[in-house]
Amino acid sequence: MEAFQLLLSGLSQGCVYGLIALGFVLIYKATEMLNFAQGDMMMLGAFVAFTLVNLLGLSFFVGFFLTLVVMVGFGMALERTVIRPMIGEPPFAVLMLTIGLGFILRAVAGAVWGSETETLDVPFAGNVLEVGGVVLGYENLVVIAGTALLCVALWAFFRYSRIGIAMQAASQNQLAAYYSGVPVKRVTSLVWGISAAISATAGILVAPVMLIDPMMGFLGIKAFAAAIVGGLGSLPGAIVGGLIIGVAEQFVGLYLPPGLGEVSAFVILLVMLMVRPQGIFASMQQKKV
Amino acid sequence: MRFVLTTHYGQDVNLFRHNGQRFWYALLAVGAVAAPLFLNAFYVGELVLVFIWAVAGIGLMLLVGYTGLVSLGHAAFLAIGAYCHAVLLGYGVPFALSAPIAVAFTALVGALVGIPALRMTGVYLAIATLAFERIVAYVIEHWEPVTGGLRGMSVPQPEFFGLSLADSYVLYYFSLGVLAAGLFAAANLLRSPMGRAFIAVRDSEISAESMGVHLARTKTTAFAVSAAFTGLAGVLLAHRIGYLAPDAFTVQTSIQLLLLVVVGGLGSLHGVVFGAIFVGYLPQVIALARDVLPSAVGQIPGLELGVFGAILVLFLVFEPLGLYGRWLKIRSWLSQFPLYRKATHKRQKSYLRTERVH
């Protein structure tokens, strides 16, 4: 029974890692840029939701959708102002740029909302579901259900919608997509917007489980590990990698010496890089001539 | 403007291109040696810190600026060098032996960390080093019998001929010597075939490989050399701060090192020194600014890191060649006045170059 509860909380934590990793992979696939500010975008999304729901008193669902809209706008604005001038610069320049952006976002959040931890008012907080002697927190169930729902929506978006297919084309070959009439710049902008919105969803889903504060973006580091374990560039891989790391963390934390749970994600990552560096769902290799 | 007439091939790889450069570097050396005579102990101590940043910066510059690999975990190598040295000194190993062992050990660890990431692109290396840094921090915090855990450990200060490294003037000359030797070694490395291979790998892995550069070996060497320099800086840092605790080596330290190489100017050893001065004095400037600014702004948590981030972003967007690149522009403006043309230093516009297939 204990193992089952651990599994459940591990899965819900893993879903959050998976969602952040999803945003990260989406940007990497489309633009070959690594966004190290992904975790901080999650933090920003959580704070925006906190402002709308707690401070302005909107209902949770209205606040949730408004947050998504705000974050899509934020992601697109970020791409337009800071990221687009960096096209053609070496990859590590973009990487360091996003690290810098992460620090700025953290400082800004600290200035606007303060460094105390906050609690988002959610309708489902605190309730538990008892099934056959197992106590399941609603928060955890909502995280898992929300992630599943979002994944289905994203899958449908990329499979059926016109713009989703254009995004796939642009991520496979920018030049060819451009020749076929795909507005690559606008698509890239939108990818950043969607990625920011996915991170914000992760932030809102995780808010009842772990409190909101400007430092919660450090969760993103584990999400990068998840993205690589799953196979960088694979969307299902990001979720699976997140789940593996989330579950492993819970079990290691309980059965092995204290503190080891915190680093288990990184150990898994390094082992994975040694054994199978392309990840579980290998989707791309290095170019060979 | 000075035109150097090339009369033999050796001139292409000379460390100094003409006598004017020799004169200015000699003057700088004299100034650095004489500086402690005019400064009080506090400023000498601050300069020691700048030298230590510079030694670590050489390491990261070789990796990021010359080989094009990013490490987000160089604080770990700093920590390994410092702790290894301090622990060995604690066992009574003489300084002359423990410092080289600490450096060699750091290089070995660097090579080992590099290996798993070498089979994939630099992206993996960045995240792997970040993970490595967290693991090293965990080991240092929990291996109490050796590292003292969260309480930290004090560093034994050995004496030679009645001089102790705890004295900031002695440490000043020692670290100045280490920095000069380090810069000389790095400059030499960069004009050797291995150094040229680093640059080739940075510019294009595919073309480097097709020119006969052994990719994995080159990258591992770059990583090991980089770790060795950073470990050496760790040895110096152990003597500078005198007491090692895990909070001296955090992600923030790694980011400060990255800031150093970016702000100084990627791909130049001059940039290391400029960047070290910048990173060494920036916290003090921010501390001063905190007192001046209204308390609402000055008391923002994470303000320092936010300023770091903002500077990093501004440099990357507006002056990717860093302070050294800016100095080159100023110098050519002066030497070509009034005929300077802005287009001389215009950045070539390039497009997404992919190194992957689907």
Short mmCIF file of N, CA, C and O in Angstrom, two decimals, chain A residues 24 28-29 31-32 34 36 82 85-89 92-93 95-97 99-101 103-104 107 110-111 115 171-172 174 221 224-225 228 232 258-260 263 266-267 269-270 273-275 277-278 283-287 289, chain B residues 64 68-70 72 116-117 119-121 123-124 126-128 130-132 134-135 138 142 202 205-206 219 255 258 262 266 300-303 305-306 309-310 312-313 316-317 320 347 349-358:
data_model
loop_
_atom_site.label_atom_id
_atom_site.label_comp_id
_atom_site.label_asym_id
_atom_site.label_seq_id
_atom_site.Cartn_x
_atom_site.Cartn_y
_atom_site.Cartn_z
N PHE A 24 10.57 22.20 -23.06
CA PHE A 24 11.99 22.28 -23.39
C PHE A 24 12.27 21.58 -24.73
O PHE A 24 12.91 22.13 -25.62
N TYR A 28 13.52 22.85 -28.43
CA TYR A 28 14.74 22.27 -29.00
C TYR A 28 14.46 21.70 -30.38
O TYR A 28 15.23 21.88 -31.33
N LYS A 29 13.34 21.01 -30.53
CA LYS A 29 13.00 20.41 -31.80
C LYS A 29 12.82 21.47 -32.88
O LYS A 29 13.28 21.33 -34.00
N THR A 31 13.82 24.75 -32.92
CA THR A 31 14.82 25.79 -33.18
C THR A 31 16.24 25.37 -32.85
O THR A 31 17.16 26.16 -33.03
N GLU A 32 16.43 24.15 -32.32
CA GLU A 32 17.75 23.70 -31.87
C GLU A 32 18.31 24.63 -30.80
O GLU A 32 19.52 24.79 -30.68
N LEU A 34 18.40 25.55 -26.67
CA LEU A 34 18.08 24.99 -25.36
C LEU A 34 17.61 26.12 -24.48
O LEU A 34 18.31 27.11 -24.32
N PHE A 36 17.16 27.17 -21.03
CA PHE A 36 17.39 26.86 -19.61
C PHE A 36 16.50 27.69 -18.70
O PHE A 36 16.56 27.53 -17.49
N VAL A 82 14.34 38.88 -27.69
CA VAL A 82 15.67 38.47 -27.24
C VAL A 82 16.22 37.31 -28.05
O VAL A 82 17.41 37.25 -28.35
N PRO A 85 17.18 37.77 -32.38
CA PRO A 85 18.48 38.31 -32.81
C PRO A 85 19.62 37.31 -32.67
O PRO A 85 20.68 37.52 -33.23
N MET A 86 19.38 36.22 -31.92
CA MET A 86 20.46 35.27 -31.68
C MET A 86 20.52 34.17 -32.73
O MET A 86 21.38 33.30 -32.65
N ILE A 87 19.60 34.16 -33.69
CA ILE A 87 19.63 33.12 -34.70
C ILE A 87 20.95 33.21 -35.46
O ILE A 87 21.37 34.28 -35.88
N GLY A 88 21.60 32.06 -35.62
CA GLY A 88 22.87 32.05 -36.31
C GLY A 88 24.06 32.19 -35.40
O GLY A 88 25.18 31.93 -35.79
N GLU A 89 23.83 32.60 -34.14
CA GLU A 89 24.92 32.63 -33.17
C GLU A 89 25.21 31.19 -32.75
O GLU A 89 24.37 30.32 -32.89
N PHE A 92 25.95 27.67 -27.88
CA PHE A 92 26.17 27.95 -26.45
C PHE A 92 25.86 29.39 -26.10
O PHE A 92 25.58 29.70 -24.95
N ALA A 93 25.89 30.29 -27.11
CA ALA A 93 25.53 31.67 -26.82
C ALA A 93 24.06 31.75 -26.42
O ALA A 93 23.70 32.42 -25.45
N LEU A 95 22.31 29.28 -25.24
CA LEU A 95 22.18 28.57 -23.97
C LEU A 95 22.48 29.52 -22.79
O LEU A 95 21.73 29.59 -21.82
N MET A 96 23.57 30.27 -22.94
CA MET A 96 23.93 31.17 -21.84
C MET A 96 22.94 32.31 -21.73
O MET A 96 22.64 32.78 -20.64
N LEU A 97 22.41 32.74 -22.89
CA LEU A 97 21.40 33.79 -22.87
C LEU A 97 20.20 33.35 -22.04
O LEU A 97 19.69 34.11 -21.21
N ILE A 99 20.15 31.12 -19.70
CA ILE A 99 20.53 31.05 -18.28
C ILE A 99 20.40 32.44 -17.66
O ILE A 99 19.84 32.61 -16.57
N GLY A 100 20.91 33.44 -18.40
CA GLY A 100 20.80 34.81 -17.93
C GLY A 100 19.35 35.23 -17.76
O GLY A 100 18.98 35.85 -16.76
N LEU A 101 18.50 34.85 -18.73
CA LEU A 101 17.08 35.18 -18.65
C LEU A 101 16.46 34.58 -17.40
O LEU A 101 15.64 35.21 -16.72
N PHE A 103 17.88 33.98 -14.54
CA PHE A 103 18.25 34.78 -13.37
C PHE A 103 17.42 36.05 -13.31
O PHE A 103 16.97 36.48 -12.25
N ILE A 104 17.21 36.67 -14.49
CA ILE A 104 16.43 37.91 -14.51
C ILE A 104 15.00 37.63 -14.06
O ILE A 104 14.45 38.35 -13.21
N ALA A 107 14.83 37.25 -10.36
CA ALA A 107 14.96 38.51 -9.63
C ALA A 107 13.68 39.34 -9.77
O ALA A 107 13.21 39.95 -8.80
N GLY A 110 11.05 37.93 -7.62
CA GLY A 110 11.35 38.28 -6.23
C GLY A 110 10.96 39.72 -5.93
O GLY A 110 10.49 40.04 -4.85
N ALA A 111 11.15 40.60 -6.93
CA ALA A 111 10.84 42.01 -6.71
C ALA A 111 9.33 42.25 -6.70
O ALA A 111 8.83 43.04 -5.91
N SER A 115 9.77 37.15 -1.71
CA SER A 115 10.41 35.84 -1.69
C SER A 115 9.69 34.85 -0.79
O SER A 115 10.15 33.73 -0.63
N SER A 171 10.23 22.09 -37.88
CA SER A 171 11.23 21.50 -37.00
C SER A 171 12.07 20.46 -37.73
O SER A 171 13.19 20.19 -37.35
N GLN A 172 11.50 19.87 -38.80
CA GLN A 172 12.30 18.87 -39.52
C GLN A 172 13.31 19.52 -40.45
O GLN A 172 14.44 19.08 -40.54
N GLN A 174 13.97 23.61 -41.61
CA GLN A 174 13.49 25.00 -41.69
C GLN A 174 13.44 25.52 -43.12
O GLN A 174 12.48 26.14 -43.53
N ILE A 221 15.86 21.97 -13.59
CA ILE A 221 17.10 21.22 -13.81
C ILE A 221 16.80 19.74 -13.94
O ILE A 221 17.35 19.05 -14.79
N PHE A 224 15.35 18.93 -17.30
CA PHE A 224 16.32 18.75 -18.38
C PHE A 224 16.83 17.32 -18.36
O PHE A 224 17.01 16.69 -19.41
N ALA A 225 17.09 16.81 -17.14
CA ALA A 225 17.53 15.42 -17.02
C ALA A 225 16.48 14.51 -17.62
O ALA A 225 16.79 13.58 -18.37
N ILE A 228 16.54 14.43 -21.41
CA ILE A 228 17.64 13.67 -22.01
C ILE A 228 17.44 12.18 -21.79
O ILE A 228 17.69 11.37 -22.69
N LEU A 232 16.31 13.42 -26.13
CA LEU A 232 16.10 14.82 -26.45
C LEU A 232 15.53 14.90 -27.86
O LEU A 232 16.07 14.35 -28.79
N PRO A 258 19.28 9.46 3.36
CA PRO A 258 18.60 10.75 3.13
C PRO A 258 19.42 11.66 2.22
O PRO A 258 20.64 11.64 2.23
N GLY A 259 18.71 12.42 1.41
CA GLY A 259 19.38 13.37 0.52
C GLY A 259 19.67 12.76 -0.84
O GLY A 259 19.82 13.47 -1.82
N LEU A 260 19.74 11.43 -0.89
CA LEU A 260 20.08 10.79 -2.16
C LEU A 260 18.96 10.95 -3.17
O LEU A 260 19.20 10.98 -4.38
N VAL A 263 19.50 13.83 -5.56
CA VAL A 263 20.47 13.74 -6.65
C VAL A 263 20.20 12.55 -7.56
O VAL A 263 20.89 12.37 -8.55
N PHE A 266 20.05 13.13 -11.24
CA PHE A 266 21.31 13.41 -11.93
C PHE A 266 22.12 12.14 -12.13
O PHE A 266 22.80 11.99 -13.14
N VAL A 267 22.02 11.23 -11.13
CA VAL A 267 22.73 9.95 -11.29
C VAL A 267 22.12 9.19 -12.47
O VAL A 267 22.85 8.66 -13.32
N LEU A 269 20.64 10.41 -15.00
CA LEU A 269 21.05 11.10 -16.23
C LEU A 269 22.44 10.67 -16.66
O LEU A 269 22.67 10.30 -17.81
N LEU A 270 23.40 10.69 -15.71
CA LEU A 270 24.79 10.36 -16.09
C LEU A 270 24.89 8.90 -16.52
O LEU A 270 25.58 8.58 -17.48
N LEU A 273 23.55 8.62 -19.98
CA LEU A 273 24.46 9.14 -20.99
C LEU A 273 25.57 8.14 -21.29
O LEU A 273 26.11 8.09 -22.39
N MET A 274 25.94 7.34 -20.28
CA MET A 274 27.00 6.36 -20.51
C MET A 274 26.47 5.15 -21.26
O MET A 274 27.14 4.60 -22.12
N VAL A 275 25.24 4.72 -20.91
CA VAL A 275 24.72 3.48 -21.46
C VAL A 275 24.07 3.71 -22.82
O VAL A 275 24.33 3.00 -23.79
N PRO A 277 23.30 7.09 -24.81
CA PRO A 277 23.29 8.55 -24.81
C PRO A 277 22.17 9.17 -25.63
O PRO A 277 21.80 10.31 -25.39
N GLN A 278 21.60 8.41 -26.55
CA GLN A 278 20.54 9.03 -27.37
C GLN A 278 19.19 8.99 -26.67
O GLN A 278 18.22 9.51 -27.19
N SER A 283 15.35 9.87 -31.35
CA SER A 283 14.64 10.37 -32.52
C SER A 283 15.58 11.07 -33.48
O SER A 283 15.22 11.40 -34.58
N MET A 284 16.81 11.34 -33.05
CA MET A 284 17.71 12.01 -33.98
C MET A 284 19.14 11.61 -33.67
O MET A 284 19.51 11.31 -32.55
N GLN A 285 19.95 11.59 -34.69
CA GLN A 285 21.38 11.33 -34.48
C GLN A 285 22.14 12.54 -34.96
O GLN A 285 21.61 13.43 -35.61
N GLN A 286 23.44 12.51 -34.65
CA GLN A 286 24.28 13.58 -35.14
C GLN A 286 24.50 13.39 -36.64
O GLN A 286 24.50 12.28 -37.14
N LYS A 287 24.64 14.52 -37.31
CA LYS A 287 24.83 14.45 -38.76
C LYS A 287 26.17 13.80 -39.08
O LYS A 287 27.18 14.10 -38.47
N VAL A 289 28.81 12.82 -42.33
CA VAL A 289 29.01 13.17 -43.74
C VAL A 289 29.65 11.98 -44.47
O VAL A 289 30.58 11.41 -43.96
N VAL B 64 35.08 26.72 -23.35
CA VAL B 64 33.95 27.40 -23.97
C VAL B 64 34.40 28.25 -25.16
O VAL B 64 33.82 28.19 -26.24
N GLY B 68 34.40 25.33 -27.79
CA GLY B 68 32.97 25.45 -28.07
C GLY B 68 32.11 24.49 -27.27
O GLY B 68 30.99 24.21 -27.65
N LEU B 69 32.63 23.97 -26.17
CA LEU B 69 31.83 23.11 -25.31
C LEU B 69 31.43 23.91 -24.08
O LEU B 69 32.25 24.66 -23.55
N VAL B 70 30.21 23.77 -23.63
CA VAL B 70 29.78 24.54 -22.47
C VAL B 70 29.77 23.66 -21.25
O VAL B 70 29.30 22.53 -21.29
N LEU B 72 28.41 23.79 -17.34
CA LEU B 72 27.66 24.54 -16.33
C LEU B 72 28.06 24.06 -14.94
O LEU B 72 27.40 24.36 -13.97
N PRO B 116 31.20 10.43 -21.16
CA PRO B 116 29.85 10.05 -21.57
C PRO B 116 29.21 11.07 -22.49
O PRO B 116 28.38 10.72 -23.33
N ALA B 117 29.59 12.33 -22.34
CA ALA B 117 28.93 13.36 -23.12
C ALA B 117 29.53 13.52 -24.51
O ALA B 117 28.97 14.21 -25.35
N ARG B 119 29.91 11.47 -26.92
CA ARG B 119 29.31 10.78 -28.06
C ARG B 119 28.16 11.58 -28.63
O ARG B 119 27.65 11.26 -29.69
N MET B 120 27.70 12.58 -27.91
CA MET B 120 26.60 13.39 -28.41
C MET B 120 27.05 14.84 -28.51
O MET B 120 28.19 15.15 -28.23
N THR B 121 26.13 15.72 -28.87
CA THR B 121 26.51 17.13 -29.07
C THR B 121 26.78 17.83 -27.74
O THR B 121 26.53 17.29 -26.67
N VAL B 123 25.22 20.01 -26.23
CA VAL B 123 24.04 20.18 -25.41
C VAL B 123 24.05 19.22 -24.23
O VAL B 123 23.78 19.59 -23.09
N TYR B 124 24.39 17.97 -24.53
CA TYR B 124 24.38 16.95 -23.49
C TYR B 124 25.44 17.26 -22.44
O TYR B 124 25.25 17.02 -21.26
N ALA B 126 26.49 20.15 -21.50
CA ALA B 126 26.05 21.22 -20.61
C ALA B 126 25.19 20.66 -19.49
O ALA B 126 25.40 20.97 -18.31
N ILE B 127 24.24 19.79 -19.85
CA ILE B 127 23.36 19.27 -18.81
C ILE B 127 24.08 18.24 -17.95
O ILE B 127 23.89 18.20 -16.73
N ALA B 128 24.96 17.44 -18.57
CA ALA B 128 25.70 16.46 -17.79
C ALA B 128 26.58 17.14 -16.75
O ALA B 128 26.67 16.69 -15.61
N LEU B 130 26.06 20.03 -15.41
CA LEU B 130 25.17 20.58 -14.38
C LEU B 130 24.83 19.48 -13.37
O LEU B 130 24.88 19.69 -12.15
N ALA B 131 24.50 18.29 -13.90
CA ALA B 131 24.17 17.17 -13.03
C ALA B 131 25.39 16.78 -12.19
O ALA B 131 25.27 16.53 -10.99
N PHE B 132 26.55 16.78 -12.83
CA PHE B 132 27.78 16.43 -12.13
C PHE B 132 28.03 17.39 -10.96
O PHE B 132 28.40 16.98 -9.86
N ARG B 134 25.82 19.00 -9.20
CA ARG B 134 24.92 18.70 -8.09
C ARG B 134 25.41 17.48 -7.32
O ARG B 134 25.33 17.41 -6.10
N ILE B 135 25.92 16.46 -8.05
CA ILE B 135 26.38 15.24 -7.39
C ILE B 135 27.61 15.54 -6.54
O ILE B 135 27.71 15.08 -5.39
N TYR B 138 26.58 17.15 -3.45
CA TYR B 138 25.99 16.17 -2.53
C TYR B 138 27.09 15.41 -1.79
O TYR B 138 27.03 15.23 -0.57
N HIS B 142 27.85 15.36 2.28
CA HIS B 142 27.55 14.16 3.08
C HIS B 142 28.76 13.33 3.45
O HIS B 142 28.64 12.42 4.24
N ARG B 202 35.58 23.68 -32.51
CA ARG B 202 34.60 24.72 -32.19
C ARG B 202 33.90 25.21 -33.45
O ARG B 202 32.69 25.36 -33.47
N GLU B 205 32.47 20.70 -36.19
CA GLU B 205 32.92 19.37 -35.83
C GLU B 205 33.13 18.52 -37.08
O GLU B 205 34.07 17.75 -37.16
N ILE B 206 32.20 18.70 -38.03
CA ILE B 206 32.27 17.86 -39.22
C ILE B 206 33.55 18.14 -40.01
O ILE B 206 34.28 17.23 -40.38
N LYS B 219 38.20 16.48 -27.61
CA LYS B 219 37.26 17.00 -26.61
C LYS B 219 37.66 16.56 -25.21
O LYS B 219 37.57 17.34 -24.26
N ILE B 255 28.08 29.92 -12.79
CA ILE B 255 27.53 30.96 -13.65
C ILE B 255 28.47 32.17 -13.68
O ILE B 255 28.65 32.80 -14.72
N LEU B 258 31.06 31.49 -16.13
CA LEU B 258 30.57 31.67 -17.50
C LEU B 258 30.47 33.15 -17.83
O LEU B 258 30.83 33.59 -18.93
N VAL B 262 32.26 35.19 -20.97
CA VAL B 262 31.43 35.90 -21.95
C VAL B 262 31.73 37.40 -21.91
O VAL B 262 31.93 38.04 -22.95
N LEU B 266 34.74 35.90 -25.60
CA LEU B 266 34.96 34.49 -25.93
C LEU B 266 36.08 34.36 -26.95
O LEU B 266 36.15 35.11 -27.91
N ILE B 300 15.82 43.62 -2.86
CA ILE B 300 15.24 42.53 -3.64
C ILE B 300 16.07 41.28 -3.46
O ILE B 300 17.29 41.30 -3.63
N PRO B 301 15.45 40.16 -3.11
CA PRO B 301 16.22 38.93 -3.01
C PRO B 301 16.69 38.51 -4.39
O PRO B 301 15.97 38.66 -5.38
N GLY B 302 17.91 38.03 -4.48
CA GLY B 302 18.42 37.59 -5.77
C GLY B 302 18.77 38.74 -6.70
O GLY B 302 18.92 38.54 -7.89
N LEU B 303 18.90 39.95 -6.15
CA LEU B 303 19.23 41.11 -7.00
C LEU B 303 20.56 40.90 -7.70
O LEU B 303 20.70 41.14 -8.89
N LEU B 305 22.16 38.15 -8.50
CA LEU B 305 22.08 37.20 -9.61
C LEU B 305 21.31 37.79 -10.78
O LEU B 305 21.65 37.55 -11.94
N GLY B 306 20.27 38.58 -10.48
CA GLY B 306 19.51 39.21 -11.54
C GLY B 306 20.39 40.15 -12.35
O GLY B 306 20.31 40.19 -13.58
N GLY B 309 22.60 38.13 -14.53
CA GLY B 309 21.86 37.65 -15.69
C GLY B 309 21.66 38.74 -16.72
O GLY B 309 21.86 38.52 -17.92
N ALA B 310 21.31 39.94 -16.25
CA ALA B 310 21.05 41.04 -17.17
C ALA B 310 22.32 41.39 -17.94
O ALA B 310 22.29 41.61 -19.16
N LEU B 312 24.84 39.43 -18.55
CA LEU B 312 25.11 38.32 -19.47
C LEU B 312 24.29 38.49 -20.75
O LEU B 312 24.81 38.41 -21.87
N VAL B 313 22.99 38.76 -20.57
CA VAL B 313 22.10 38.90 -21.73
C VAL B 313 22.53 40.09 -22.59
O VAL B 313 22.64 39.99 -23.81
N LEU B 316 25.64 39.29 -24.56
CA LEU B 316 25.44 38.31 -25.63
C LEU B 316 24.71 38.94 -26.81
O LEU B 316 25.00 38.63 -27.96
N VAL B 317 23.77 39.85 -26.53
CA VAL B 317 22.99 40.42 -27.62
C VAL B 317 23.77 41.55 -28.31
O VAL B 317 23.80 41.62 -29.54
N PRO B 320 28.88 40.38 -28.45
CA PRO B 320 29.23 38.98 -28.21
C PRO B 320 30.74 38.77 -28.07
O PRO B 320 31.16 37.75 -27.55
N ARG B 347 29.30 42.21 -37.65
CA ARG B 347 29.11 40.77 -37.48
C ARG B 347 28.47 40.20 -38.72
O ARG B 347 27.50 40.73 -39.23
N LYS B 349 26.17 38.05 -40.77
CA LYS B 349 24.87 37.45 -40.46
C LYS B 349 24.90 36.00 -40.93
O LYS B 349 25.25 35.71 -42.06
N SER B 350 24.55 35.10 -40.04
CA SER B 350 24.53 33.72 -40.48
C SER B 350 23.20 33.10 -40.11
O SER B 350 22.40 33.70 -39.41
N TYR B 351 22.96 31.91 -40.59
CA TYR B 351 21.66 31.27 -40.38
C TYR B 351 21.85 29.98 -39.63
O TYR B 351 22.98 29.53 -39.39
N LEU B 352 20.75 29.40 -39.24
CA LEU B 352 20.79 28.19 -38.42
C LEU B 352 21.61 27.12 -39.13
O LEU B 352 21.28 26.69 -40.22
N ARG B 353 22.70 26.71 -38.48
CA ARG B 353 23.50 25.63 -39.03
C ARG B 353 23.21 24.38 -38.23
O ARG B 353 23.50 24.31 -37.05
N THR B 354 22.63 23.42 -38.87
CA THR B 354 22.23 22.26 -38.10
C THR B 354 23.31 21.19 -38.16
O THR B 354 23.99 21.04 -39.18
N GLU B 355 23.49 20.49 -37.06
CA GLU B 355 24.45 19.40 -37.05
C GLU B 355 23.73 18.11 -36.67
O GLU B 355 24.26 17.25 -36.00
N ARG B 356 22.48 18.02 -37.06
CA ARG B 356 21.75 16.82 -36.70
C ARG B 356 20.89 16.39 -37.89
O ARG B 356 20.60 17.18 -38.79
N VAL B 357 20.46 15.15 -37.90
CA VAL B 357 19.50 14.68 -38.88
C VAL B 357 18.35 14.03 -38.14
O VAL B 357 18.48 13.64 -36.99
N HIS B 358 17.23 13.91 -38.83
CA HIS B 358 16.07 13.36 -38.13
C HIS B 358 15.85 11.91 -38.51
O HIS B 358 16.14 11.53 -39.62
#
